[in-house]
C-alpha cells in the first residue's frame, strides 16, 4: 500500500482516514475523492461520483494508485427513507470500485457493518460466521457487498479486505445518517445543553467504537500478511456494547447535572432492535491482531474534552 484513492473521503470516516493515511504514506500519495467539493485544500482531491465507473477508473489510473478504499455509501437510516437510491449507490458504487480494482490490479478495502445482521442472528457475542438475514435495505446491501468482495477475491484474485464496523463515534465530522448517530449527538448536547433526548430507547444495546480504533483497524488489516487471513472481508470488530443510559452514566462523571430523556423514533428503533447487542471479534484478533484501545470511559473523556475545545 503506497498510493491510495479514497472514495467518500469527506464523510465521517473518510475525513479522518485521509488525514491519518497522509501522515503515514505522505500527502501526495493519498487521493481524496467525493461527490461533494472539499472545503479546505490539504492534499490531492478529485470530484468522483462512484456510480460513474468510467470516471472512477480514469482518476485511479491517472494518479497511478495501488489501493482503493471505498467508503462512499448511503447509511442505514437514510437508506430506509430512499431504498432504491441506496441500492443504486451502495451496490452500483461497490461493483464499480471492485471493477477498477480488478482492471488496475489494486488492493481493495470497504467496510461492512453490524447492519449486515438481522433479527434471526444470535444477539450476544455474535459469531464471525452466522445467520445473516437483515431486514433493512442497508443490511441487504451490506450482506450482498460482503459476498461480492469475497467473489472478486476468489474469482479474479483481487486483494479485497474489510471489517464489519459497529456504530462509530467521532468528534471531527458529524455522522451521515446512521442508526447509532445518537451516540455522537449525545456528547455535543451534553456540552451545549447539559441534556439530550434520545431517539433510541432505554436498554437498547448496540456495538460502538471510537474512531481512532476504527482507523487503526483499517491500517492494520491492510498491512496484514495475506497468508494469515482466512476471512479477508467482513471481519467482526468490536469495542463497546452500550445503551443510551450507559453514555449518560459516563457523561455524568464529568457533567453531573446532565439529563437524558427519550423520544423514540420507531424507524431507527426498529433497525436498532434488529442488530446485535455485541460482536465476537476473535477472528480479527487471531488473524491480524485486532485490539481496541478505547472503552466507553476513555472515549467519553476524550470526546467531551475535544468537543468542549471547539
Ligand atoms: N459511520 C459509521 O458508524 C459506520 C458504521 C458501519 C459501517 N460504516 C460504513 O463505512 C462507510 C463510510 O461511512 P461514513 O460514516 O463515513 O459515511 P458518511 O455518510 O459520513 O460519508 C459518506 C460520503 O460519501 C459521499 N457520497 C455520497 N454519495 C456519493 C457518490 N455517489 N459518489 C461519491 N461519494 C458519495 C458523501 O458525500 C459522504 O462524504 C460506509 O460504507 C458505511 O456503510 C459506517
Short mmCIF file of C-alpha atoms and ligand atoms in Angstrom, two decimals:
data_model
loop_
_atom_site.label_atom_id
_atom_site.label_comp_id
_atom_site.label_asym_id
_atom_site.label_seq_id
_atom_site.Cartn_x
_atom_site.Cartn_y
_atom_site.Cartn_z
CA UNK A 1 0.00 0.00 0.00
CA UNK A 2 1.88 3.07 -1.30
CA UNK A 3 -0.60 5.25 -3.20
CA UNK A 4 -4.23 5.20 -2.09
CA UNK A 5 -7.51 6.51 -3.53
CA UNK A 6 -10.34 7.02 -1.02
CA UNK A 7 -13.98 7.34 -2.17
CA UNK A 8 -16.49 9.15 0.07
CA UNK A 9 -13.45 10.90 1.56
CA UNK A 10 -15.42 13.80 3.08
CA UNK A 11 -17.65 11.60 5.26
CA UNK A 12 -17.40 10.68 8.93
CA UNK A 13 -14.73 8.01 8.38
CA UNK A 14 -13.05 9.39 5.25
CA UNK A 15 -12.31 12.85 6.67
CA UNK A 16 -10.21 11.32 9.47
CA UNK A 17 -8.87 8.38 7.49
CA UNK A 18 -7.39 10.62 4.80
CA UNK A 19 -5.56 12.71 7.42
CA UNK A 20 -4.16 9.58 9.06
CA UNK A 21 -3.16 7.96 5.76
CA UNK A 22 -1.41 11.18 4.66
CA UNK A 23 0.64 11.23 7.88
CA UNK A 24 1.74 7.64 7.25
CA UNK A 25 2.13 7.44 3.46
CA UNK A 26 2.70 11.12 2.53
CA UNK A 27 0.20 13.81 1.49
CA UNK A 28 0.75 13.38 -2.27
CA UNK A 29 0.14 9.63 -2.01
CA UNK A 30 -3.45 9.85 -0.76
CA UNK A 31 -6.09 10.97 -3.28
CA UNK A 32 -9.34 12.01 -1.61
CA UNK A 33 -12.47 11.77 -3.79
CA UNK A 34 -16.13 12.57 -3.07
CA UNK A 35 -19.27 13.69 -4.86
CA UNK A 36 -19.07 16.92 -2.79
CA UNK A 37 -16.44 19.65 -3.13
CA UNK A 38 -13.86 19.76 -0.34
CA UNK A 39 -13.72 22.99 1.66
CA UNK A 40 -10.05 23.07 2.65
CA UNK A 41 -7.27 22.23 0.24
CA UNK A 42 -4.98 19.93 2.19
CA UNK A 43 -3.90 17.45 -0.49
CA UNK A 44 -4.86 15.85 -3.80
CA UNK A 45 -8.64 15.75 -4.27
CA UNK A 46 -10.95 14.91 -7.18
CA UNK A 47 -14.72 15.05 -7.55
CA UNK A 48 -15.84 11.48 -8.30
CA UNK A 49 -19.39 10.12 -8.29
CA UNK A 50 -18.85 6.40 -7.64
CA UNK A 51 -21.91 5.49 -9.71
CA UNK A 52 -19.83 6.70 -12.71
CA UNK A 53 -17.43 3.79 -13.15
CA UNK A 54 -15.54 5.36 -16.08
CA UNK A 55 -14.73 8.47 -14.06
CA UNK A 56 -13.55 6.39 -11.09
CA UNK A 57 -11.37 4.30 -13.41
CA UNK A 58 -9.77 7.31 -15.10
CA UNK A 59 -8.97 9.08 -11.79
CA UNK A 60 -7.45 5.89 -10.31
CA UNK A 61 -5.40 5.35 -13.48
CA UNK A 62 -4.27 8.97 -13.79
CA UNK A 63 -2.97 9.00 -10.19
CA UNK A 64 -1.42 5.52 -10.54
CA UNK A 65 -2.80 4.33 -7.22
CA UNK A 66 -2.15 0.80 -5.95
CA UNK A 67 -5.00 0.75 -3.38
CA UNK A 68 -8.64 1.82 -3.30
CA UNK A 69 -10.53 2.37 -0.05
CA UNK A 70 -14.20 2.52 -0.91
CA UNK A 71 -16.28 4.44 1.65
CA UNK A 72 -18.97 6.20 -0.43
CA UNK A 73 -22.36 4.84 0.66
CA UNK A 74 -25.81 5.75 1.94
CA UNK A 75 -26.11 4.78 5.62
CA UNK A 76 -28.80 2.79 7.43
CA UNK A 77 -31.38 5.40 8.49
CA UNK A 78 -31.23 7.37 5.21
CA UNK A 79 -31.34 4.15 3.19
CA UNK A 80 -34.70 3.25 4.78
CA UNK A 81 -36.14 6.55 3.52
CA UNK A 82 -34.84 6.18 -0.07
CA UNK A 83 -34.18 2.44 -0.51
CA UNK A 84 -33.91 2.37 -4.32
CA UNK A 85 -31.33 5.14 -4.25
CA UNK A 86 -29.47 3.23 -1.52
CA UNK A 87 -29.34 0.14 -3.74
CA UNK A 88 -28.06 2.15 -6.71
CA UNK A 89 -25.33 3.87 -4.70
CA UNK A 90 -24.33 1.06 -2.31
CA UNK A 91 -24.30 -1.75 -4.87
CA UNK A 92 -23.58 0.26 -8.05
CA UNK A 93 -20.71 2.16 -6.40
CA UNK A 94 -19.25 -1.01 -4.90
CA UNK A 95 -19.19 -3.00 -8.13
CA UNK A 96 -17.67 -0.03 -9.97
CA UNK A 97 -14.91 0.25 -7.35
CA UNK A 98 -14.29 -3.52 -7.45
CA UNK A 99 -14.08 -3.41 -11.25
CA UNK A 100 -11.48 -0.62 -11.07
CA UNK A 101 -9.51 -2.73 -8.56
CA UNK A 102 -9.72 -5.75 -10.89
CA UNK A 103 -8.74 -3.84 -14.03
CA UNK A 104 -5.85 -1.96 -12.43
CA UNK A 105 -4.78 -4.74 -10.03
CA UNK A 106 -5.35 -2.67 -6.86
CA UNK A 107 -5.60 -3.69 -3.21
CA UNK A 108 -9.17 -3.05 -2.02
CA UNK A 109 -10.84 -2.12 1.27
CA UNK A 110 -14.51 -1.50 2.02
CA UNK A 111 -16.39 -1.58 5.35
CA UNK A 112 -19.41 -3.71 6.03
CA UNK A 113 -21.45 -3.08 9.17
CA UNK A 114 -23.33 -4.60 12.10
CA UNK A 115 -26.28 -3.77 9.79
CA UNK A 116 -25.40 -6.94 7.86
CA UNK A 117 -27.04 -8.91 10.69
CA UNK A 118 -30.76 -9.27 11.34
CA UNK A 119 -33.37 -10.36 13.90
CA UNK A 120 -32.55 -14.09 13.50
CA UNK A 121 -28.80 -13.53 14.15
CA UNK A 122 -27.61 -14.55 17.66
CA UNK A 123 -27.67 -11.23 19.55
CA UNK A 124 -24.86 -11.64 22.09
CA UNK A 125 -21.24 -12.28 21.10
CA UNK A 126 -22.49 -12.58 17.53
CA UNK A 127 -20.12 -15.05 15.84
CA UNK A 128 -17.99 -14.19 12.79
CA UNK A 129 -19.83 -16.74 10.65
CA UNK A 130 -23.53 -16.83 11.48
CA UNK A 131 -27.07 -16.25 10.19
CA UNK A 132 -27.37 -13.04 8.15
CA UNK A 133 -30.96 -12.22 7.21
CA UNK A 134 -31.13 -8.41 7.65
CA UNK A 135 -34.49 -6.64 7.32
CA UNK A 136 -33.23 -3.25 6.12
CA UNK A 137 -32.14 -2.10 2.64
CA UNK A 138 -28.75 -1.11 4.12
CA UNK A 139 -28.36 -4.60 5.59
CA UNK A 140 -29.29 -6.25 2.30
CA UNK A 141 -26.66 -4.08 0.58
CA UNK A 142 -24.02 -4.93 3.18
CA UNK A 143 -24.55 -8.71 3.01
CA UNK A 144 -24.51 -8.59 -0.81
CA UNK A 145 -21.39 -6.40 -0.61
CA UNK A 146 -19.57 -8.85 1.69
CA UNK A 147 -20.32 -11.67 -0.75
CA UNK A 148 -19.32 -9.56 -3.75
CA UNK A 149 -15.94 -8.77 -2.19
CA UNK A 150 -15.38 -12.48 -1.47
CA UNK A 151 -16.39 -13.21 -5.07
CA UNK A 152 -13.85 -10.76 -6.53
CA UNK A 153 -11.13 -12.34 -4.40
CA UNK A 154 -11.96 -15.95 -5.31
CA UNK A 155 -12.93 -15.35 -8.95
CA UNK A 156 -10.40 -12.69 -10.00
CA UNK A 157 -7.74 -12.72 -7.27
CA UNK A 158 -8.44 -9.09 -6.22
CA UNK A 159 -6.86 -8.48 -2.79
CA UNK A 160 -10.14 -7.49 -1.10
CA UNK A 161 -10.25 -6.86 2.66
CA UNK A 162 -12.86 -5.45 5.03
CA UNK A 163 -14.36 -5.17 8.51
CA UNK A 164 -17.88 -5.05 9.91
CA UNK A 165 -17.93 -1.73 11.72
CA UNK A 166 -20.12 -1.13 14.73
CA UNK A 167 -21.53 2.40 15.23
CA UNK A 168 -18.60 4.82 15.02
CA UNK A 169 -18.17 7.71 17.43
CA UNK A 170 -16.07 10.72 16.48
CA UNK A 171 -15.73 14.47 17.01
CA UNK A 172 -14.31 15.68 13.67
CA UNK A 173 -17.11 15.11 11.11
CA UNK A 174 -20.73 14.51 12.06
CA UNK A 175 -22.15 11.09 11.16
CA UNK A 176 -24.05 10.80 7.88
CA UNK A 177 -27.46 9.31 8.77
CA UNK A 178 -26.89 6.04 10.61
CA UNK A 179 -28.86 4.43 13.44
CA UNK A 180 -26.10 4.91 16.01
CA UNK A 181 -25.73 8.68 15.36
CA UNK A 182 -27.30 9.35 18.79
CA UNK A 183 -24.04 8.22 20.39
CA UNK A 184 -22.28 11.21 18.79
CA UNK A 185 -25.12 13.73 19.28
CA UNK A 186 -25.31 12.95 22.99
CA UNK A 187 -21.80 14.35 23.55
CA UNK A 188 -22.46 17.59 21.62
CA UNK A 189 -25.73 18.10 23.51
CA UNK A 190 -24.03 17.33 26.83
CA UNK A 191 -21.53 20.13 26.21
CA UNK A 192 -24.01 22.60 24.69
CA UNK A 193 -27.21 21.99 26.73
CA UNK A 194 -26.38 19.52 29.53
CA UNK A 195 -29.35 17.46 28.30
CA UNK A 196 -30.16 15.04 25.50
CA UNK A 197 -33.35 13.47 24.14
CA UNK A 198 -32.56 10.06 22.67
CA UNK A 199 -34.41 8.66 19.65
CA UNK A 200 -33.20 5.19 20.70
CA UNK A 201 -34.98 3.61 23.67
CA UNK A 202 -33.51 2.77 27.06
CA UNK A 203 -31.88 -0.69 27.33
CA UNK A 204 -31.26 -0.89 23.56
CA UNK A 205 -27.72 -2.21 23.31
CA UNK A 206 -25.61 -1.82 20.16
CA UNK A 207 -21.93 -2.19 19.42
CA UNK A 208 -19.92 1.04 19.16
CA UNK A 209 -16.31 2.02 18.55
CA UNK A 210 -14.23 5.19 18.88
CA UNK A 211 -12.82 6.48 15.58
CA UNK A 212 -9.10 6.05 16.45
CA UNK A 213 -9.69 2.30 16.92
CA UNK A 214 -11.71 2.16 13.66
CA UNK A 215 -8.88 3.82 11.71
CA UNK A 216 -6.17 1.65 13.27
CA UNK A 217 -8.18 -1.41 12.27
CA UNK A 218 -8.12 -0.38 8.58
CA UNK A 219 -4.36 0.23 8.58
CA UNK A 220 -3.62 -2.99 10.44
CA UNK A 221 -5.84 -5.15 8.24
CA UNK A 222 -4.48 -3.64 5.02
CA UNK A 223 -0.88 -4.25 6.12
CA UNK A 224 -1.58 -7.77 7.45
CA UNK A 225 0.19 -10.76 5.93
CA UNK A 226 -2.38 -12.21 3.47
CA UNK A 227 -1.25 -15.76 4.36
CA UNK A 228 -2.80 -15.28 7.81
CA UNK A 229 -6.21 -14.13 6.51
CA UNK A 230 -8.82 -16.85 6.44
CA UNK A 231 -11.78 -14.46 6.20
CA UNK A 232 -10.47 -11.38 4.30
CA UNK A 233 -13.77 -9.47 4.13
CA UNK A 234 -16.26 -8.52 6.80
CA UNK A 235 -14.26 -9.21 9.96
CA UNK A 236 -16.35 -8.57 13.08
CA UNK A 237 -14.62 -5.89 15.13
CA UNK A 238 -15.91 -4.58 18.40
CA UNK A 239 -15.03 -2.30 21.30
CA UNK A 240 -18.05 -1.10 23.30
CA UNK A 241 -21.53 -2.58 23.78
CA UNK A 242 -23.74 0.20 25.16
CA UNK A 243 -27.29 1.55 25.53
CA UNK A 244 -28.18 5.30 25.81
CA UNK A 245 -28.17 5.17 29.65
CA UNK A 246 -24.56 3.88 29.63
CA UNK A 247 -23.42 7.01 27.77
CA UNK A 248 -25.39 9.18 30.22
CA UNK A 249 -23.74 7.46 33.19
CA UNK A 250 -20.26 8.12 31.79
CA UNK A 251 -21.10 11.73 30.85
CA UNK A 252 -22.37 12.41 34.41
CA UNK A 253 -18.90 11.58 35.74
CA UNK A 254 -17.79 14.82 34.01
CA UNK A 255 -21.08 16.81 33.85
CA UNK A 256 -23.10 15.72 36.94
CA UNK A 257 -26.21 17.75 36.02
CA UNK A 258 -26.55 16.05 32.60
CA UNK A 259 -30.08 14.66 31.98
CA UNK A 260 -31.23 12.05 29.48
CA UNK A 261 -34.81 11.75 28.21
CA UNK A 262 -36.38 9.68 25.42
CA UNK A 263 -38.49 10.41 22.36
CA UNK A 264 -38.18 7.17 20.42
CA UNK A 265 -38.14 7.21 16.61
CA UNK A 266 -39.85 3.96 15.53
CA UNK A 267 -37.88 3.64 12.27
CA UNK A 268 -34.44 3.84 13.88
CA UNK A 269 -35.59 1.88 16.95
CA UNK A 270 -36.74 -0.97 14.66
CA UNK A 271 -33.37 -1.00 12.92
CA UNK A 272 -31.53 -0.97 16.26
CA UNK A 273 -33.58 -3.88 17.59
CA UNK A 274 -32.71 -5.98 14.53
CA UNK A 275 -28.96 -5.57 15.19
CA UNK A 276 -26.68 -7.47 17.60
CA UNK A 277 -26.00 -6.34 21.17
CA UNK A 278 -22.32 -7.24 20.96
CA UNK A 279 -19.97 -8.91 18.46
CA UNK A 280 -17.36 -11.65 18.85
CA UNK A 281 -14.22 -10.20 17.22
CA UNK A 282 -11.90 -13.13 17.91
CA UNK A 283 -11.33 -13.91 14.19
CA UNK A 284 -9.97 -10.36 13.67
CA UNK A 285 -7.79 -10.74 16.79
CA UNK A 286 -6.43 -14.14 15.69
CA UNK A 287 -5.90 -13.40 12.00
CA UNK A 288 -4.47 -9.87 12.09
CA UNK A 289 -4.10 -8.83 15.72
CA UNK A 290 -7.11 -6.50 16.15
CA UNK A 291 -7.41 -5.00 19.62
CA UNK A 292 -9.46 -1.89 20.57
CA UNK A 293 -7.77 0.67 22.83
CA UNK A 294 -10.81 2.72 23.89
CA UNK A 295 -13.54 1.63 26.27
CA UNK A 296 -16.59 3.85 26.94
CA UNK A 297 -14.90 5.67 29.85
CA UNK A 298 -11.75 6.65 27.97
CA UNK A 299 -13.75 7.56 24.88
CA UNK A 300 -16.18 9.77 26.85
CA UNK A 301 -13.33 11.67 28.47
CA UNK A 302 -11.72 12.34 25.09
CA UNK A 303 -14.99 13.20 23.28
CA UNK A 304 -16.04 15.75 25.93
CA UNK A 305 -12.59 17.33 26.02
CA UNK A 306 -12.36 17.63 22.21
CA UNK A 307 -15.91 18.98 21.75
CA UNK A 308 -15.51 21.47 24.59
CA UNK A 309 -12.27 22.62 22.93
CA UNK A 310 -14.14 23.58 19.73
N1 LIG B 1 -20.08 5.66 10.41
C1 LIG B 1 -20.46 4.50 10.94
O1 LIG B 1 -20.88 4.40 12.09
C2 LIG B 1 -20.36 3.26 10.08
C3 LIG B 1 -20.62 2.02 10.69
C4 LIG B 1 -20.56 0.87 9.92
C5 LIG B 1 -20.18 0.96 8.58
N2 LIG B 1 -19.93 2.16 8.02
C6 LIG B 1 -19.58 2.19 6.59
O2 LIG B 1 -18.42 2.96 6.36
C7 LIG B 1 -18.50 3.63 5.09
C8 LIG B 1 -18.31 5.12 5.26
O3 LIG B 1 -19.28 5.59 6.18
P1 LIG B 1 -19.30 7.09 6.75
O4 LIG B 1 -19.86 7.03 8.09
O5 LIG B 1 -18.00 7.79 6.51
O6 LIG B 1 -20.43 7.70 5.78
P2 LIG B 1 -20.84 9.24 5.58
O7 LIG B 1 -22.28 9.26 5.21
O8 LIG B 1 -20.37 10.07 6.69
O9 LIG B 1 -19.97 9.63 4.30
C9 LIG B 1 -20.23 9.11 3.02
C10 LIG B 1 -19.56 10.02 1.99
O10 LIG B 1 -19.89 9.51 0.70
C11 LIG B 1 -20.15 10.62 -0.16
N3 LIG B 1 -21.00 10.21 -1.26
C12 LIG B 1 -22.37 10.08 -1.26
N4 LIG B 1 -22.77 9.69 -2.48
C13 LIG B 1 -21.65 9.58 -3.27
C14 LIG B 1 -21.43 9.23 -4.62
N5 LIG B 1 -22.43 8.92 -5.45
N6 LIG B 1 -20.15 9.22 -5.07
C15 LIG B 1 -19.12 9.54 -4.24
N7 LIG B 1 -19.28 9.90 -2.96
C16 LIG B 1 -20.54 9.91 -2.48
C17 LIG B 1 -20.83 11.66 0.74
O11 LIG B 1 -20.71 12.95 0.19
C18 LIG B 1 -20.06 11.48 2.05
O12 LIG B 1 -18.96 12.37 2.13
C19 LIG B 1 -19.87 3.21 4.51
O13 LIG B 1 -19.71 2.07 3.69
C20 LIG B 1 -20.66 2.83 5.74
O14 LIG B 1 -21.69 1.92 5.44
C21 LIG B 1 -20.02 3.31 8.74
#
